[in-house]
Amino acid sequence: MRVLRSTWGIPFGLPASEWILELGAFMLNSETELILKSRRVIPTKLVQSGFEFQFVSWPDAARDLCIRARGNDHQPAVWQPDFRGR
């Protein structure tokens, strides 16, 4: 979440207690399982079967996600710093 907030331009995040997540999940008719009980996943079987990820790191994927969510599809998927003062 820290990387996603930073990429989106949000300087800080507020802690979300379990009951707030439960309420939000109820309102969205969803589950809190992925948030409350997330797991580290290693994609060994996917890679062995030939799957290629578009992004090798989460920060690159988060940048692309934010660009697409903002509707700036013309920007590159991999962020490049702009030192021209823009």
mmCIF file of C-alpha atoms in Angstrom:
data_model
loop_
_atom_site.group_PDB
_atom_site.id
_atom_site.type_symbol
_atom_site.label_atom_id
_atom_site.label_comp_id
_atom_site.label_asym_id
_atom_site.label_seq_id
_atom_site.Cartn_x
_atom_site.Cartn_y
_atom_site.Cartn_z
ATOM 1 C CA MET A 1 0.000 0.000 0.000
ATOM 2 C CA ARG A 2 2.876 2.361 0.700
ATOM 3 C CA VAL A 3 4.147 2.055 -2.896
ATOM 4 C CA LEU A 4 0.665 2.529 -4.341
ATOM 5 C CA ARG A 5 -0.020 5.611 -2.176
ATOM 6 C CA SER A 6 3.337 7.107 -3.127
ATOM 7 C CA THR A 7 2.794 6.444 -6.830
ATOM 8 C CA TRP A 8 -0.687 7.966 -6.719
ATOM 9 C CA GLY A 9 0.747 11.015 -4.941
ATOM 10 C CA ILE A 10 -0.799 10.512 -1.518
ATOM 11 C CA PRO A 11 1.829 11.409 1.100
ATOM 12 C CA PHE A 12 0.443 9.353 3.993
ATOM 13 C CA GLY A 13 -2.084 6.681 4.827
ATOM 14 C CA LEU A 14 -4.453 6.222 7.719
ATOM 15 C CA PRO A 15 -4.520 2.899 9.525
ATOM 16 C CA ALA A 16 -7.585 0.822 8.770
ATOM 17 C CA SER A 17 -8.834 -1.335 11.583
ATOM 18 C CA GLU A 18 -10.473 -4.669 10.916
ATOM 19 C CA TRP A 19 -14.003 -3.419 11.656
ATOM 20 C CA ILE A 20 -13.640 -0.612 9.079
ATOM 21 C CA LEU A 21 -12.519 -3.133 6.472
ATOM 22 C CA GLU A 22 -15.410 -5.425 7.392
ATOM 23 C CA LEU A 23 -17.886 -2.550 7.000
ATOM 24 C CA GLY A 24 -16.418 -1.554 3.634
ATOM 25 C CA ALA A 25 -16.467 -5.144 2.409
ATOM 26 C CA PHE A 26 -20.104 -5.496 3.477
ATOM 27 C CA MET A 27 -21.074 -2.314 1.628
ATOM 28 C CA LEU A 28 -19.268 -3.515 -1.507
ATOM 29 C CA ASN A 29 -20.655 -7.038 -1.129
ATOM 30 C CA SER A 30 -17.093 -8.387 -1.048
ATOM 31 C CA GLU A 31 -14.683 -10.221 1.249
ATOM 32 C CA THR A 32 -11.848 -8.907 3.426
ATOM 33 C CA GLU A 33 -9.865 -12.131 3.067
ATOM 34 C CA LEU A 34 -7.290 -10.733 0.631
ATOM 35 C CA ILE A 35 -6.621 -7.658 2.741
ATOM 36 C CA LEU A 36 -6.608 -9.210 6.193
ATOM 37 C CA LYS A 37 -4.889 -12.476 5.339
ATOM 38 C CA SER A 38 -2.621 -11.657 2.411
ATOM 39 C CA ARG A 39 0.183 -14.032 1.580
ATOM 40 C CA ARG A 40 3.527 -13.739 -0.144
ATOM 41 C CA VAL A 41 3.253 -15.645 -3.401
ATOM 42 C CA ILE A 42 6.146 -16.982 -5.453
ATOM 43 C CA PRO A 43 5.107 -17.652 -9.068
ATOM 44 C CA THR A 44 7.348 -20.668 -9.660
ATOM 45 C CA LYS A 45 4.786 -22.765 -11.529
ATOM 46 C CA LEU A 46 3.693 -19.845 -13.700
ATOM 47 C CA VAL A 47 7.269 -19.031 -14.716
ATOM 48 C CA GLN A 48 8.091 -22.702 -15.297
ATOM 49 C CA SER A 49 5.105 -23.015 -17.619
ATOM 50 C CA GLY A 50 6.308 -20.059 -19.706
ATOM 51 C CA PHE A 51 4.261 -17.189 -18.277
ATOM 52 C CA GLU A 52 5.984 -13.822 -18.658
ATOM 53 C CA PHE A 53 5.074 -10.953 -16.387
ATOM 54 C CA GLN A 54 4.713 -7.527 -17.956
ATOM 55 C CA PHE A 55 6.349 -5.911 -14.909
ATOM 56 C CA VAL A 56 9.172 -7.429 -12.890
ATOM 57 C CA SER A 57 8.586 -5.266 -9.827
ATOM 58 C CA TRP A 58 5.592 -3.965 -7.895
ATOM 59 C CA PRO A 59 6.625 -0.270 -8.151
ATOM 60 C CA ASP A 60 6.644 -0.479 -11.975
ATOM 61 C CA ALA A 61 3.252 -2.194 -11.978
ATOM 62 C CA ALA A 62 1.842 0.396 -9.537
ATOM 63 C CA ARG A 63 3.038 3.259 -11.765
ATOM 64 C CA ASP A 64 1.369 1.723 -14.789
ATOM 65 C CA LEU A 65 -1.815 1.088 -12.806
ATOM 66 C CA CYS A 66 -1.983 4.728 -11.690
ATOM 67 C CA ILE A 67 -1.287 6.011 -15.201
ATOM 68 C CA ARG A 68 -4.085 3.868 -16.617
ATOM 69 C CA ALA A 69 -6.504 4.783 -13.819
ATOM 70 C CA ARG A 70 -5.933 8.471 -14.519
ATOM 71 C CA GLY A 71 -6.564 7.902 -18.207
ATOM 72 C CA ASN A 72 -3.057 8.886 -19.326
ATOM 73 C CA ASP A 73 -2.534 5.945 -21.665
ATOM 74 C CA HIS A 74 -0.091 7.910 -23.784
ATOM 75 C CA GLN A 75 2.522 7.882 -21.018
ATOM 76 C CA PRO A 76 5.125 5.114 -20.926
ATOM 77 C CA ALA A 77 4.452 2.077 -18.758
ATOM 78 C CA VAL A 78 7.841 2.447 -17.107
ATOM 79 C CA TRP A 79 8.201 5.785 -15.358
ATOM 80 C CA GLN A 80 11.062 7.969 -16.459
ATOM 81 C CA PRO A 81 11.999 11.049 -14.457
ATOM 82 C CA ASP A 82 11.465 14.361 -16.230
ATOM 83 C CA PHE A 83 14.213 16.810 -15.337
ATOM 84 C CA ARG A 84 12.941 19.619 -17.552
ATOM 85 C CA GLY A 85 11.075 21.287 -14.671
ATOM 86 C CA ARG A 86 7.620 19.950 -15.503
#
